[in-house]
């Protein structure tokens, strides 16, 4: 069988091991249905694809070698991962906030990979796997101390890398009923469900953007604490460098409008914000979701 030798652009960093079994991809509405009943099939397909997109692992590959990056990305996409590439440390710091996992080469043209790892870890708990040719014991220790969750040495076997990714993500995303229960925050008529990323007020669903949800959940998870603007920028926007500006105020204003009351988020002048008192908020529950949405500011997640 000569077919297995036709792998795309073999990279010297990845050992030439037989490719893993193909994972069959579900067909997305490929039945040649006629006009009758076609809309129902399309509806089911779009809902399935939406759920599948929500569960897709987003991987940022930080690699200055374009050939190595493309080879790795090709393999990850074959396994259903949503991947993007950053060829420099600066680009990695700009884009890692949109990923669920970072594969970080420590040899970058502009910044040292260890510094990139420390910066990411200081601002976020996103999993980071160092993928590098630095192979000494001291290098491994320094990488792990910088905040890497795992350390893979080039050349590596792709199946080993996949196993390490799965192991790291199991630790980062533990499963179980206890975790699911802890994801739901209830405060009087307000319910915030991290599992479904839904906000409900008085039983009515409130449409919020991604950043609005993260902001509200962070405040509600620590109801007695005043959270500074700097901490909000770090934890919600994964931005540990920019000065807090109007971005936070715009999102807070939008949330207050959608929740129908300013009492849900209290401004502490000169410091930051805290979650509102239930006694005040209970008196301002809108009768329906449309009322809660009225007057909400337009924001960008």
Short mmCIF file of C-alpha atoms in Angstrom, two decimals:
data_model
loop_
_atom_site.label_atom_id
_atom_site.label_comp_id
_atom_site.label_asym_id
_atom_site.label_seq_id
_atom_site.Cartn_x
_atom_site.Cartn_y
_atom_site.Cartn_z
CA UNK A 1 0.00 0.00 0.00
CA UNK A 2 1.71 3.13 -1.18
CA UNK A 3 -1.18 5.40 -0.29
CA UNK A 4 -0.09 6.02 3.30
CA UNK A 5 3.12 7.66 2.02
CA UNK A 6 1.15 10.52 0.47
CA UNK A 7 0.86 12.64 3.62
CA UNK A 8 0.84 16.40 2.98
CA UNK A 9 4.16 18.27 3.35
CA UNK A 10 5.87 16.04 5.91
CA UNK A 11 7.54 18.18 8.54
CA UNK A 12 10.78 17.07 10.23
CA UNK A 13 9.36 18.06 13.62
CA UNK A 14 6.69 15.36 13.38
CA UNK A 15 7.86 11.76 13.29
CA UNK A 16 6.67 9.69 10.34
CA UNK A 17 4.26 7.40 12.14
CA UNK A 18 1.22 5.82 10.48
CA UNK A 19 -1.71 8.24 10.53
CA UNK A 20 -4.41 7.66 13.18
CA UNK A 21 -7.76 6.20 12.12
CA UNK A 22 -9.96 8.74 10.45
CA UNK A 23 -12.76 10.08 12.59
CA UNK A 24 -15.91 10.00 10.45
CA UNK A 25 -17.50 13.43 10.17
CA UNK A 26 -21.30 13.59 10.40
CA UNK A 27 -22.97 14.55 7.16
CA UNK A 28 -24.60 17.94 7.33
CA UNK A 29 -27.83 17.68 5.41
CA UNK A 30 -26.39 15.82 2.43
CA UNK A 31 -29.59 13.86 1.69
CA UNK A 32 -30.92 14.80 -1.76
CA UNK A 33 -34.35 15.64 -0.39
CA UNK A 34 -36.86 17.20 -2.71
CA UNK A 35 -38.76 20.42 -2.07
CA UNK A 36 -41.20 18.64 0.23
CA UNK A 37 -39.87 18.46 3.77
CA UNK A 38 -36.64 20.17 2.83
CA UNK A 39 -37.08 23.11 5.21
CA UNK A 40 -37.43 20.76 8.20
CA UNK A 41 -34.19 19.01 7.25
CA UNK A 42 -32.41 22.36 6.93
CA UNK A 43 -33.72 23.44 10.33
CA UNK A 44 -32.46 20.26 12.02
CA UNK A 45 -29.11 20.59 10.24
CA UNK A 46 -28.59 24.21 11.31
CA UNK A 47 -29.36 23.38 14.94
CA UNK A 48 -26.99 20.41 14.86
CA UNK A 49 -24.25 22.49 13.31
CA UNK A 50 -24.75 25.21 15.94
CA UNK A 51 -24.32 22.73 18.78
CA UNK A 52 -21.32 21.16 17.04
CA UNK A 53 -19.69 24.59 16.56
CA UNK A 54 -20.17 25.39 20.26
CA UNK A 55 -18.38 22.17 21.26
CA UNK A 56 -15.51 22.51 18.77
CA UNK A 57 -12.14 23.01 20.47
CA UNK A 58 -10.45 26.19 19.26
CA UNK A 59 -6.66 25.76 19.08
CA UNK A 60 -4.14 28.56 18.52
CA UNK A 61 -0.89 27.28 16.97
CA UNK A 62 1.97 29.67 17.80
CA UNK A 63 4.75 28.66 15.39
CA UNK A 64 7.18 30.80 13.37
CA UNK A 65 7.98 28.01 10.88
CA UNK A 66 5.18 28.29 8.31
CA UNK A 67 5.67 24.74 7.03
CA UNK A 68 5.56 23.21 10.51
CA UNK A 69 2.50 25.29 11.38
CA UNK A 70 0.57 24.25 8.27
CA UNK A 71 1.38 20.56 8.82
CA UNK A 72 0.21 20.71 12.42
CA UNK A 73 -2.92 22.67 11.53
CA UNK A 74 -3.79 20.16 8.81
CA UNK A 75 -3.63 17.30 11.30
CA UNK A 76 -5.67 19.14 13.92
CA UNK A 77 -8.39 20.05 11.43
CA UNK A 78 -8.62 16.41 10.35
CA UNK A 79 -9.58 15.67 13.95
CA UNK A 80 -12.28 18.33 13.95
CA UNK A 81 -10.45 21.14 15.75
CA UNK A 82 -10.94 24.79 14.82
CA UNK A 83 -7.40 26.12 14.40
CA UNK A 84 -5.64 29.42 13.78
CA UNK A 85 -1.96 30.37 13.45
CA UNK A 86 0.16 33.07 15.05
CA UNK A 87 3.66 33.37 13.62
CA UNK A 88 5.00 35.78 16.25
CA UNK A 89 4.76 36.26 19.99
CA UNK A 90 3.06 39.63 19.53
CA UNK A 91 0.36 38.07 17.38
CA UNK A 92 -0.11 35.31 19.95
CA UNK A 93 -0.72 37.86 22.71
CA UNK A 94 -3.31 39.60 20.52
CA UNK A 95 -5.28 36.46 19.60
CA UNK A 96 -5.00 33.85 22.36
CA UNK A 97 -8.15 35.15 24.04
CA UNK A 98 -10.28 33.60 21.28
CA UNK A 99 -8.81 30.10 21.77
CA UNK A 100 -9.50 27.23 24.15
CA UNK A 101 -5.94 25.88 23.94
CA UNK A 102 -2.54 27.28 22.89
CA UNK A 103 0.20 25.16 21.31
CA UNK A 104 3.24 27.36 21.89
CA UNK A 105 6.64 27.07 20.22
CA UNK A 106 9.27 28.65 22.49
CA UNK A 107 11.49 29.76 19.59
CA UNK A 108 9.80 32.88 18.20
CA UNK A 109 11.34 35.68 16.10
CA UNK A 110 10.26 38.63 18.29
CA UNK A 111 9.64 37.46 21.87
CA UNK A 112 10.87 34.58 23.98
CA UNK A 113 8.30 31.82 24.27
CA UNK A 114 8.71 31.60 28.04
CA UNK A 115 7.75 35.26 28.36
CA UNK A 116 4.69 34.65 26.18
CA UNK A 117 3.71 31.74 28.42
CA UNK A 118 4.12 33.84 31.58
CA UNK A 119 2.06 36.69 30.10
CA UNK A 120 -0.78 34.35 29.12
CA UNK A 121 -0.75 32.65 32.49
CA UNK A 122 -0.78 35.98 34.36
CA UNK A 123 -3.94 37.05 32.57
CA UNK A 124 -5.79 33.78 31.90
CA UNK A 125 -6.14 30.13 32.86
CA UNK A 126 -6.29 28.98 29.21
CA UNK A 127 -4.34 25.70 28.79
CA UNK A 128 -0.90 26.05 27.18
CA UNK A 129 1.20 23.21 25.77
CA UNK A 130 4.81 24.09 24.93
CA UNK A 131 5.84 22.42 21.65
CA UNK A 132 9.55 23.01 21.24
CA UNK A 133 12.98 21.67 20.32
CA UNK A 134 14.37 22.76 23.70
CA UNK A 135 14.93 19.31 25.12
CA UNK A 136 17.06 19.59 28.28
CA UNK A 137 15.69 18.93 31.73
CA UNK A 138 16.28 22.58 32.66
CA UNK A 139 14.28 23.72 29.61
CA UNK A 140 11.37 21.50 30.62
CA UNK A 141 11.46 22.77 34.18
CA UNK A 142 11.55 26.40 33.04
CA UNK A 143 8.66 25.80 30.64
CA UNK A 144 6.46 24.25 33.32
CA UNK A 145 7.41 26.94 35.83
CA UNK A 146 6.46 29.59 33.27
CA UNK A 147 2.92 28.19 33.31
CA UNK A 148 2.82 25.54 30.58
CA UNK A 149 0.38 22.73 31.33
CA UNK A 150 2.48 20.24 29.35
CA UNK A 151 5.76 20.13 27.45
CA UNK A 152 6.21 18.33 24.10
CA UNK A 153 9.67 18.00 22.53
CA UNK A 154 10.25 18.09 18.76
CA UNK A 155 10.29 15.79 16.89
CA UNK A 156 7.11 14.29 18.30
CA UNK A 157 4.52 11.74 17.23
CA UNK A 158 1.21 13.31 16.25
CA UNK A 159 -0.79 10.69 18.13
CA UNK A 160 1.18 11.49 21.28
CA UNK A 161 0.41 15.17 20.85
CA UNK A 162 -3.30 14.39 20.42
CA UNK A 163 -3.26 12.30 23.60
CA UNK A 164 -1.57 15.11 25.51
CA UNK A 165 -4.13 17.63 24.22
CA UNK A 166 -6.97 15.39 25.38
CA UNK A 167 -5.35 14.90 28.79
CA UNK A 168 -4.80 18.63 29.29
CA UNK A 169 -8.37 19.47 28.26
CA UNK A 170 -9.78 16.82 30.62
CA UNK A 171 -8.06 18.62 33.47
CA UNK A 172 -9.15 22.03 32.19
CA UNK A 173 -12.76 20.94 31.59
CA UNK A 174 -13.69 18.36 34.24
CA UNK A 175 -16.98 16.61 33.67
CA UNK A 176 -19.62 15.58 36.13
CA UNK A 177 -22.85 16.59 37.80
CA UNK A 178 -21.14 18.50 40.60
CA UNK A 179 -19.44 20.80 38.12
CA UNK A 180 -22.65 21.27 36.14
CA UNK A 181 -24.55 22.23 39.29
CA UNK A 182 -21.85 24.72 40.29
CA UNK A 183 -22.14 26.38 36.90
CA UNK A 184 -25.63 27.68 37.65
CA UNK A 185 -25.82 30.88 39.70
CA UNK A 186 -29.23 31.89 41.05
CA UNK A 187 -29.89 35.29 42.59
CA UNK A 188 -33.57 35.82 43.25
CA UNK A 189 -35.31 35.93 39.85
CA UNK A 190 -31.99 35.98 37.99
CA UNK A 191 -30.38 32.74 36.79
CA UNK A 192 -27.00 32.53 35.07
CA UNK A 193 -26.18 29.15 33.52
CA UNK A 194 -22.55 28.77 32.43
CA UNK A 195 -23.25 25.39 30.81
CA UNK A 196 -25.76 26.77 28.31
CA UNK A 197 -24.50 30.37 28.57
CA UNK A 198 -28.04 31.56 29.20
CA UNK A 199 -29.31 34.39 31.38
CA UNK A 200 -32.91 34.21 32.58
CA UNK A 201 -34.82 36.81 34.53
CA UNK A 202 -38.16 35.84 36.02
CA UNK A 203 -38.13 32.77 33.76
CA UNK A 204 -37.61 34.81 30.59
CA UNK A 205 -34.43 34.43 28.58
CA UNK A 206 -32.36 37.59 28.20
CA UNK A 207 -30.23 37.84 25.06
CA UNK A 208 -26.70 38.90 25.98
CA UNK A 209 -23.42 38.99 24.09
CA UNK A 210 -20.47 36.79 24.98
CA UNK A 211 -18.64 39.51 26.91
CA UNK A 212 -21.82 40.67 28.64
CA UNK A 213 -22.38 37.11 29.88
CA UNK A 214 -18.81 36.77 31.14
CA UNK A 215 -19.00 40.14 32.89
CA UNK A 216 -22.32 39.40 34.61
CA UNK A 217 -21.26 35.89 35.66
CA UNK A 218 -17.99 37.15 37.15
CA UNK A 219 -19.79 39.76 39.24
CA UNK A 220 -22.53 37.32 40.33
CA UNK A 221 -20.02 34.63 41.29
CA UNK A 222 -18.54 37.00 43.92
CA UNK A 223 -21.62 38.95 45.11
CA UNK A 224 -19.98 40.45 48.20
CA UNK A 225 -16.81 41.59 46.43
CA UNK A 226 -16.07 44.85 44.65
CA UNK A 227 -14.23 43.88 41.45
CA UNK A 228 -11.86 46.49 40.09
CA UNK A 229 -11.88 47.68 36.51
CA UNK A 230 -8.39 46.27 36.03
CA UNK A 231 -9.52 42.83 37.21
CA UNK A 232 -12.54 42.95 34.91
CA UNK A 233 -10.31 43.77 31.93
CA UNK A 234 -8.00 40.90 32.86
CA UNK A 235 -10.63 38.22 33.48
CA UNK A 236 -13.34 39.15 30.97
CA UNK A 237 -11.30 40.62 28.12
CA UNK A 238 -8.04 38.71 28.80
CA UNK A 239 -6.30 42.08 28.59
CA UNK A 240 -3.64 42.66 31.19
CA UNK A 241 -2.00 45.61 29.43
CA UNK A 242 -4.60 48.11 28.24
CA UNK A 243 -5.98 50.79 30.54
CA UNK A 244 -9.65 50.24 31.38
CA UNK A 245 -11.64 52.65 29.24
CA UNK A 246 -15.23 53.02 28.11
CA UNK A 247 -15.48 49.36 27.10
CA UNK A 248 -16.54 48.23 30.59
CA UNK A 249 -18.99 51.13 31.05
CA UNK A 250 -20.62 50.37 27.70
CA UNK A 251 -21.14 46.69 28.59
CA UNK A 252 -22.41 47.53 32.09
CA UNK A 253 -24.89 50.03 30.64
CA UNK A 254 -26.10 47.46 28.13
CA UNK A 255 -26.58 44.81 30.83
CA UNK A 256 -28.52 47.20 33.05
CA UNK A 257 -30.83 47.98 30.16
CA UNK A 258 -31.39 44.34 29.31
CA UNK A 259 -32.01 43.39 32.95
CA UNK A 260 -34.43 46.30 33.37
CA UNK A 261 -32.67 47.83 36.37
CA UNK A 262 -29.42 49.51 37.35
CA UNK A 263 -29.60 47.77 40.75
CA UNK A 264 -28.18 44.52 39.40
CA UNK A 265 -24.73 46.09 38.88
CA UNK A 266 -23.59 48.73 41.38
CA UNK A 267 -20.85 51.21 40.50
CA UNK A 268 -18.26 51.83 43.22
CA UNK A 269 -16.70 55.12 42.19
CA UNK A 270 -12.96 55.06 41.77
CA UNK A 271 -12.79 51.28 42.29
CA UNK A 272 -15.03 49.16 40.07
CA UNK A 273 -18.32 47.29 40.28
CA UNK A 274 -20.13 44.75 42.42
CA UNK A 275 -23.22 42.60 42.04
CA UNK A 276 -26.43 44.33 43.17
CA UNK A 277 -28.45 43.66 46.32
CA UNK A 278 -31.30 41.22 45.78
CA UNK A 279 -33.65 43.36 47.85
CA UNK A 280 -33.36 46.19 45.33
CA UNK A 281 -33.22 44.01 42.26
CA UNK A 282 -36.33 41.99 43.14
CA UNK A 283 -38.51 45.08 42.82
CA UNK A 284 -37.37 45.64 39.25
CA UNK A 285 -38.14 42.34 37.54
CA UNK A 286 -39.61 43.06 34.09
CA UNK A 287 -42.85 41.34 33.14
CA UNK A 288 -41.38 39.93 29.95
CA UNK A 289 -38.12 39.57 28.10
CA UNK A 290 -39.04 42.28 25.60
CA UNK A 291 -39.32 44.82 28.40
CA UNK A 292 -35.94 43.74 29.75
CA UNK A 293 -34.36 44.23 26.35
CA UNK A 294 -35.84 47.70 25.77
CA UNK A 295 -33.33 50.50 25.85
CA UNK A 296 -30.28 48.21 25.78
CA UNK A 297 -27.18 49.77 24.24
CA UNK A 298 -25.62 48.22 21.15
CA UNK A 299 -22.35 46.53 22.10
CA UNK A 300 -19.71 44.44 20.39
CA UNK A 301 -18.61 41.24 22.14
#
